[in-house]
Amino acid sequence: MGQPHPNIDALCAELQTTWRSDIPLAAAMGIEVASFAAGELVVRAPRAPNVNVHGTAFAGSLFSVCVLTGWGAVWLALREHGTMGLIVVADSRIQYRRPVTGDILCRCRLERAALEPALAALAAKGRAMLPLLCTIDVDGKRAVDFEGTYVVNTKQGH
Amino acid sequence: MGQPHPNIDALCAELQTTWRSDIPLAAAMGIEVASFAAGELVVRAPRAPNVNVHGTAFAGSLFSVCVLTGWGAVWLALREHGTMGLIVVADSRIQYRRPVTGDILCRCRLERAALEPALAALAAKGRAMLPLLCTIDVDGKRAVDFEGTYVVNTKQGH
């Protein structure tokens, strides 16, 4: 992830504000950036607004937290490297391995091996694809595995 | 799907009420049952509460509408056949082919070829797996393809 950004807290605050002000569902979910350190983004959503008919976390909330965490990891990496771009998810798979009974805590690490070729492609062609993994654990056991492919286009905004 | 249920409108109303009262995110999305006829469930969500940072439909909203439409198709099929069960999604894949710019309209048809072995497994073992496809089109072109595998367990509630 290169050198730590001098103002990483401000970037995380900007990311959370962007989600909550521009995506009504993210606001309804109460999503927040928990931490961003050593290339790993951790995103939290509280239990209450995200329950399903069974009282555990709604599959759509779990997916939404994952897809936003992946999006946020790309957004932060671009900003850390002094660039911006349109980031969209193209394809994703989610596996629900066990119910999530409390708050949702999602983790995504954007590996250097995935980021560096993407940054090179962006510089050369203005477009890159980034495969990402996000995970949600409960009591130390894997509850959700998410794989998403994000497309970044630096010729457009956001 | 067998004979039409004598009170299909009441079942659709019960499904929509269940979503909106028991899943806060479904209420926030403004989800509604548009129609259920000839085995096809159509679910609608308005644009405004479901936009993303680009002003098109949020990937998490599109997924949530799909996963609920699939869940609803299973719920309706079970009720039409006089049974109930715990329905959960185990695994799913979603492909975003083009942006959704207006209201979200999602379709799911539970084919007899998938339903009949599932009903037989439920009767014999109290458990079945159901693969389902949901789609969202925009201006007659495919925008979203969703494949989900649902697990039904008739030994538990809902």
CSV table of C-alpha atoms in Angstrom, one decimal:
chain,number,residue,atom,x,y,z
A,1,MET,CA,0.0,0.0,0.0
A,2,GLY,CA,3.0,2.3,-0.2
A,3,GLN,CA,3.8,4.8,2.6
A,4,PRO,CA,1.0,5.5,5.0
A,5,HIS,CA,-1.1,8.5,3.9
A,6,PRO,CA,-0.4,11.5,6.2
A,7,ASN,CA,-4.1,12.1,6.7
A,8,ILE,CA,-5.6,8.6,6.7
A,9,ASP,CA,-8.2,9.5,9.4
A,10,ALA,CA,-9.5,12.3,7.2
A,11,LEU,CA,-9.7,10.0,4.2
A,12,CYS,CA,-11.7,7.4,6.3
A,13,ALA,CA,-14.0,10.1,7.5
A,14,GLU,CA,-14.5,11.3,3.9
A,15,LEU,CA,-15.3,7.7,2.8
A,16,GLN,CA,-17.9,7.2,5.6
A,17,THR,CA,-19.5,10.6,4.8
A,18,THR,CA,-19.6,9.8,1.1
A,19,TRP,CA,-21.4,6.5,1.8
A,20,ARG,CA,-23.9,8.0,4.3
A,21,SER,CA,-24.7,11.1,2.3
A,22,ASP,CA,-24.8,9.6,-1.2
A,23,ILE,CA,-26.2,6.1,-0.6
A,24,PRO,CA,-29.5,6.2,1.3
A,25,LEU,CA,-29.3,2.4,2.0
A,26,ALA,CA,-25.8,2.8,3.6
A,27,ALA,CA,-27.2,5.4,5.9
A,28,ALA,CA,-30.1,3.2,6.8
A,29,MET,CA,-27.7,0.4,7.6
A,30,GLY,CA,-25.7,2.7,9.9
A,31,ILE,CA,-22.4,1.7,8.2
A,32,GLU,CA,-19.1,3.1,9.6
A,33,VAL,CA,-15.4,2.8,8.9
A,34,ALA,CA,-14.0,1.0,11.9
A,35,SER,CA,-10.3,1.1,10.9
A,36,PHE,CA,-7.9,1.2,8.1
A,37,ALA,CA,-4.3,0.1,8.9
A,38,ALA,CA,-1.7,-2.0,7.1
A,39,GLY,CA,-3.8,-2.2,4.0
A,40,GLU,CA,-6.8,-3.7,5.7
A,41,LEU,CA,-10.1,-1.8,5.8
A,42,VAL,CA,-12.6,-2.8,8.5
A,43,VAL,CA,-16.2,-1.7,8.2
A,44,ARG,CA,-18.9,-2.1,10.9
A,45,ALA,CA,-22.7,-2.1,10.8
A,46,PRO,CA,-24.8,-2.4,13.9
A,47,ARG,CA,-27.2,-5.4,14.3
A,48,ALA,CA,-30.6,-3.6,14.8
A,49,PRO,CA,-31.2,-2.0,11.4
A,50,ASN,CA,-29.8,-5.1,9.6
A,51,VAL,CA,-31.8,-8.0,11.0
A,52,ASN,CA,-34.0,-10.4,8.9
A,53,VAL,CA,-37.1,-12.3,9.7
A,54,HIS,CA,-35.1,-14.8,11.8
A,55,GLY,CA,-33.4,-12.1,13.9
A,56,THR,CA,-30.0,-12.7,12.4
A,57,ALA,CA,-28.3,-10.5,9.9
A,58,PHE,CA,-30.2,-10.0,6.6
A,59,ALA,CA,-28.4,-11.5,3.6
A,60,GLY,CA,-28.8,-8.2,1.7
A,61,SER,CA,-27.2,-6.3,4.5
A,62,LEU,CA,-24.3,-8.7,4.7
A,63,PHE,CA,-23.8,-8.4,0.9
A,64,SER,CA,-24.1,-4.6,1.0
A,65,VAL,CA,-21.5,-4.3,3.8
A,66,CYS,CA,-19.1,-6.5,1.8
A,67,VAL,CA,-19.7,-4.7,-1.5
A,68,LEU,CA,-19.1,-1.3,0.2
A,69,THR,CA,-16.0,-2.5,2.0
A,70,GLY,CA,-14.5,-3.7,-1.2
A,71,TRP,CA,-15.4,-0.4,-2.9
A,72,GLY,CA,-14.0,1.5,0.0
A,73,ALA,CA,-10.7,-0.4,-0.1
A,74,VAL,CA,-10.3,0.5,-3.8
A,75,TRP,CA,-11.3,4.1,-3.1
A,76,LEU,CA,-8.8,4.5,-0.3
A,77,ALA,CA,-6.0,2.8,-2.3
A,78,LEU,CA,-6.6,5.2,-5.2
A,79,ARG,CA,-6.7,8.2,-3.0
A,80,GLU,CA,-3.5,7.1,-1.2
A,81,HIS,CA,-1.8,6.9,-4.6
A,82,GLY,CA,-3.0,10.4,-5.5
A,83,THR,CA,-5.6,9.3,-8.1
A,84,MET,CA,-9.4,9.0,-8.3
A,85,GLY,CA,-11.8,7.1,-10.6
A,86,LEU,CA,-15.2,5.7,-11.2
A,87,ILE,CA,-15.4,2.4,-9.2
A,88,VAL,CA,-18.1,-0.1,-9.9
A,89,VAL,CA,-18.6,-3.7,-9.0
A,90,ALA,CA,-19.1,-6.0,-12.1
A,91,ASP,CA,-19.5,-9.4,-10.7
A,92,SER,CA,-19.6,-11.0,-7.2
A,93,ARG,CA,-20.2,-14.1,-5.3
A,94,ILE,CA,-21.2,-14.5,-1.7
A,95,GLN,CA,-21.3,-17.6,0.5
A,96,TYR,CA,-23.2,-17.6,3.8
A,97,ARG,CA,-21.5,-20.1,6.0
A,98,ARG,CA,-23.2,-19.4,9.4
A,99,PRO,CA,-25.7,-16.8,10.7
A,100,VAL,CA,-24.3,-13.4,11.9
A,101,THR,CA,-26.0,-12.8,15.3
A,102,GLY,CA,-24.5,-9.5,16.4
A,103,ASP,CA,-23.0,-6.4,14.8
A,104,ILE,CA,-21.5,-7.0,11.3
A,105,LEU,CA,-17.7,-6.5,11.0
A,106,CYS,CA,-16.3,-6.9,7.5
A,107,ARG,CA,-12.7,-7.0,6.5
A,108,CYS,CA,-11.0,-6.4,3.2
A,109,ARG,CA,-7.3,-6.4,2.4
A,110,LEU,CA,-6.2,-5.0,-1.0
A,111,GLU,CA,-3.0,-7.0,-1.6
A,112,ARG,CA,-0.1,-5.3,-3.3
A,113,ALA,CA,0.0,-8.1,-5.9
A,114,ALA,CA,-3.5,-7.1,-7.0
A,115,LEU,CA,-3.1,-3.3,-6.6
A,116,GLU,CA,0.2,-2.7,-8.4
A,117,PRO,CA,-0.9,-4.2,-11.8
A,118,ALA,CA,-4.2,-2.3,-11.5
A,119,LEU,CA,-2.4,1.0,-10.8
A,120,ALA,CA,-0.1,0.3,-13.9
A,121,ALA,CA,-3.2,-0.4,-16.0
A,122,LEU,CA,-4.9,2.7,-14.8
A,123,ALA,CA,-1.8,4.8,-15.7
A,124,ALA,CA,-1.5,3.2,-19.1
A,125,LYS,CA,-5.1,2.8,-20.2
A,126,GLY,CA,-7.3,4.6,-17.7
A,127,ARG,CA,-9.1,1.4,-16.8
A,128,ALA,CA,-8.4,-1.6,-14.5
A,129,MET,CA,-10.1,-4.6,-13.0
A,130,LEU,CA,-9.5,-5.5,-9.4
A,131,PRO,CA,-10.5,-8.8,-7.8
A,132,LEU,CA,-11.2,-8.5,-4.0
A,133,LEU,CA,-12.1,-10.7,-1.1
A,134,CYS,CA,-14.1,-9.6,1.9
A,135,THR,CA,-14.9,-11.6,4.9
A,136,ILE,CA,-17.2,-11.5,8.0
A,137,ASP,CA,-16.3,-13.6,11.0
A,138,VAL,CA,-18.4,-14.5,14.1
A,139,ASP,CA,-16.7,-15.6,17.2
A,140,GLY,CA,-13.5,-16.3,15.3
A,141,LYS,CA,-15.3,-18.5,12.7
A,142,ARG,CA,-15.9,-17.5,9.1
A,143,ALA,CA,-19.5,-16.5,8.5
A,144,VAL,CA,-19.4,-14.9,5.1
A,145,ASP,CA,-17.0,-15.1,2.1
A,146,PHE,CA,-17.4,-12.5,-0.6
A,147,GLU,CA,-15.5,-12.3,-3.9
A,148,GLY,CA,-16.0,-9.2,-6.0
A,149,THR,CA,-14.6,-7.9,-9.3
A,150,TYR,CA,-14.4,-4.1,-9.4
A,151,VAL,CA,-13.8,-2.0,-12.5
A,152,VAL,CA,-12.0,1.3,-12.1
A,153,ASN,CA,-12.1,4.0,-14.7
A,154,THR,CA,-10.0,7.1,-14.1
A,155,LYS,CA,-11.4,8.9,-17.1
A,156,GLN,CA,-14.6,9.5,-15.1
A,157,GLY,CA,-15.4,11.2,-11.8
A,158,HIS,CA,-15.8,9.8,-8.2
B,1,MET,CA,-47.0,-24.4,-9.5
B,2,GLY,CA,-50.2,-26.6,-9.1
B,3,GLN,CA,-53.6,-25.0,-8.9
B,4,PRO,CA,-53.8,-21.3,-8.3
B,5,HIS,CA,-54.2,-20.5,-4.7
B,6,PRO,CA,-57.7,-19.2,-4.0
B,7,ASN,CA,-56.3,-16.2,-2.1
B,8,ILE,CA,-53.1,-15.3,-3.9
B,9,ASP,CA,-53.6,-11.6,-3.3
B,10,ALA,CA,-53.8,-12.1,0.4
B,11,LEU,CA,-50.6,-14.2,0.3
B,12,CYS,CA,-48.7,-11.5,-1.6
B,13,ALA,CA,-49.9,-8.9,0.9
B,14,GLU,CA,-48.7,-11.1,3.7
B,15,LEU,CA,-45.3,-11.5,2.0
B,16,GLN,CA,-44.9,-7.8,1.6
B,17,THR,CA,-46.0,-7.1,5.2
B,18,THR,CA,-43.5,-9.7,6.5
B,19,TRP,CA,-40.6,-8.1,4.6
B,20,ARG,CA,-41.5,-4.6,5.6
B,21,SER,CA,-42.2,-5.3,9.3
B,22,ASP,CA,-39.4,-7.9,10.0
B,23,ILE,CA,-36.6,-6.6,7.8
B,24,PRO,CA,-35.7,-2.9,8.4
B,25,LEU,CA,-33.6,-2.7,5.2
B,26,ALA,CA,-36.5,-4.0,3.1
B,27,ALA,CA,-38.7,-1.2,4.6
B,28,ALA,CA,-36.0,1.4,3.9
B,29,MET,CA,-35.8,0.2,0.3
B,30,GLY,CA,-39.6,0.6,-0.1
B,31,ILE,CA,-39.9,-2.9,-1.5
B,32,GLU,CA,-43.3,-4.1,-2.8
B,33,VAL,CA,-44.8,-7.2,-4.4
B,34,ALA,CA,-45.8,-6.0,-7.9
B,35,SER,CA,-47.4,-9.3,-9.1
B,36,PHE,CA,-47.5,-13.0,-8.8
B,37,ALA,CA,-49.0,-14.9,-11.7
B,38,ALA,CA,-48.2,-18.1,-13.7
B,39,GLY,CA,-45.4,-18.9,-11.3
B,40,GLU,CA,-43.5,-15.6,-11.8
B,41,LEU,CA,-43.0,-13.3,-8.8
B,42,VAL,CA,-42.3,-9.6,-9.7
B,43,VAL,CA,-40.9,-7.3,-7.0
B,44,ARG,CA,-40.5,-3.5,-7.3
B,45,ALA,CA,-38.3,-1.0,-5.4
B,46,PRO,CA,-38.4,2.7,-6.2
B,47,ARG,CA,-35.3,4.5,-7.4
B,48,ALA,CA,-34.9,7.2,-4.7
B,49,PRO,CA,-34.0,5.2,-1.6
B,50,ASN,CA,-31.8,2.8,-3.7
B,51,VAL,CA,-29.4,5.1,-5.5
B,52,ASN,CA,-25.6,5.0,-5.2
B,53,VAL,CA,-22.9,7.7,-5.5
B,54,HIS,CA,-23.4,7.7,-9.2
B,55,GLY,CA,-27.1,8.3,-9.1
B,56,THR,CA,-27.9,4.8,-10.5
B,57,ALA,CA,-29.1,1.8,-8.4
B,58,PHE,CA,-26.8,0.7,-5.6
B,59,ALA,CA,-25.3,-2.7,-6.1
B,60,GLY,CA,-26.4,-3.7,-2.5
B,61,SER,CA,-30.0,-2.6,-3.3
B,62,LEU,CA,-30.0,-4.7,-6.5
B,63,PHE,CA,-28.7,-7.7,-4.7
B,64,SER,CA,-31.2,-7.2,-1.8
B,65,VAL,CA,-34.2,-7.0,-4.2
B,66,CYS,CA,-33.0,-10.2,-6.0
B,67,VAL,CA,-32.3,-12.2,-2.8
B,68,LEU,CA,-35.7,-11.2,-1.4
B,69,THR,CA,-37.5,-12.0,-4.7
B,70,GLY,CA,-36.0,-15.5,-4.7
B,71,TRP,CA,-36.9,-15.9,-1.0
B,72,GLY,CA,-40.4,-14.7,-1.7
B,73,ALA,CA,-40.8,-17.1,-4.7
B,74,VAL,CA,-39.9,-20.0,-2.4
B,75,TRP,CA,-42.2,-18.7,0.5
B,76,LEU,CA,-45.1,-18.3,-1.9
B,77,ALA,CA,-44.6,-21.8,-3.4
B,78,LEU,CA,-44.5,-23.4,0.0
B,79,ARG,CA,-47.6,-21.6,1.1
B,80,GLU,CA,-49.4,-22.5,-2.1
B,81,HIS,CA,-48.6,-26.1,-1.4
B,82,GLY,CA,-49.9,-25.9,2.2
B,83,THR,CA,-46.5,-26.0,3.9
B,84,MET,CA,-44.1,-23.6,5.6
B,85,GLY,CA,-40.4,-23.7,6.5
B,86,LEU,CA,-37.3,-21.8,7.4
B,87,ILE,CA,-35.9,-20.4,4.1
B,88,VAL,CA,-32.3,-19.1,3.9
B,89,VAL,CA,-29.9,-18.3,1.1
B,90,ALA,CA,-26.7,-20.3,1.2
B,91,ASP,CA,-24.7,-19.1,-1.8
B,92,SER,CA,-25.3,-16.6,-4.6
B,93,ARG,CA,-23.7,-14.9,-7.5
B,94,ILE,CA,-24.7,-11.6,-9.1
B,95,GLN,CA,-23.6,-10.1,-12.3
B,96,TYR,CA,-24.1,-6.4,-13.0
B,97,ARG,CA,-24.3,-6.0,-16.8
B,98,ARG,CA,-25.6,-2.4,-17.1
B,99,PRO,CA,-26.6,0.4,-14.7
B,100,VAL,CA,-30.2,0.5,-13.5
B,101,THR,CA,-31.4,4.1,-13.9
B,102,GLY,CA,-35.0,4.0,-12.8
B,103,ASP,CA,-37.2,1.9,-10.4
B,104,ILE,CA,-35.9,-1.6,-9.8
B,105,LEU,CA,-38.2,-4.4,-11.2
B,106,CYS,CA,-37.0,-7.9,-10.4
B,107,ARG,CA,-38.5,-11.2,-11.7
B,108,CYS,CA,-38.2,-14.8,-10.5
B,109,ARG,CA,-39.9,-17.8,-11.8
B,110,LEU,CA,-39.8,-21.0,-9.7
B,111,GLU,CA,-39.8,-23.7,-12.4
B,112,ARG,CA,-41.8,-26.9,-11.7
B,113,ALA,CA,-38.7,-28.9,-12.6
B,114,ALA,CA,-36.9,-27.3,-9.6
B,115,LEU,CA,-40.0,-27.1,-7.3
B,116,GLU,CA,-41.3,-30.7,-7.5
B,117,PRO,CA,-38.1,-32.5,-6.4
B,118,ALA,CA,-37.7,-29.9,-3.6
B,119,LEU,CA,-41.2,-30.6,-2.3
B,120,ALA,CA,-40.6,-34.3,-2.5
B,121,ALA,CA,-37.3,-33.8,-0.5
B,122,LEU,CA,-39.2,-31.7,2.1
B,123,ALA,CA,-41.8,-34.3,2.5
B,124,ALA,CA,-39.3,-37.1,2.9
B,125,LYS,CA,-36.5,-35.4,4.8
B,126,GLY,CA,-37.8,-32.0,6.0
B,127,ARG,CA,-35.0,-30.3,4.0
B,128,ALA,CA,-34.4,-29.2,0.4
B,129,MET,CA,-32.2,-27.1,-1.7
B,130,LEU,CA,-33.6,-24.9,-4.4
B,131,PRO,CA,-31.5,-23.1,-7.1
B,132,LEU,CA,-33.2,-20.0,-8.4
B,133,LEU,CA,-32.6,-17.3,-11.0
B,134,CYS,CA,-33.7,-13.7,-10.6
B,135,THR,CA,-33.3,-11.0,-13.3
B,136,ILE,CA,-33.6,-7.2,-13.6
B,137,ASP,CA,-34.1,-5.6,-17.0
B,138,VAL,CA,-33.8,-2.0,-18.1
B,139,ASP,CA,-35.5,-1.0,-21.3
B,140,GLY,CA,-35.8,-4.6,-22.4
B,141,LYS,CA,-32.2,-5.3,-21.9
B,142,ARG,CA,-30.7,-7.5,-19.1
B,143,ALA,CA,-29.1,-5.4,-16.4
B,144,VAL,CA,-28.7,-7.9,-13.6
B,145,ASP,CA,-28.4,-11.7,-13.4
B,146,PHE,CA,-28.7,-13.3,-10.0
B,147,GLU,CA,-28.3,-17.0,-9.1
B,148,GLY,CA,-29.1,-18.1,-5.6
B,149,THR,CA,-29.2,-21.4,-3.8
B,150,TYR,CA,-31.9,-21.5,-1.1
B,151,VAL,CA,-32.1,-24.0,1.7
B,152,VAL,CA,-35.6,-24.9,3.1
B,153,ASN,CA,-36.1,-26.6,6.4
B,154,THR,CA,-39.7,-27.5,7.3
B,155,LYS,CA,-38.7,-28.6,10.8
B,156,GLN,CA,-38.3,-25.0,11.9
B,157,GLY,CA,-40.6,-21.9,11.8
B,158,HIS,CA,-41.2,-19.1,9.2
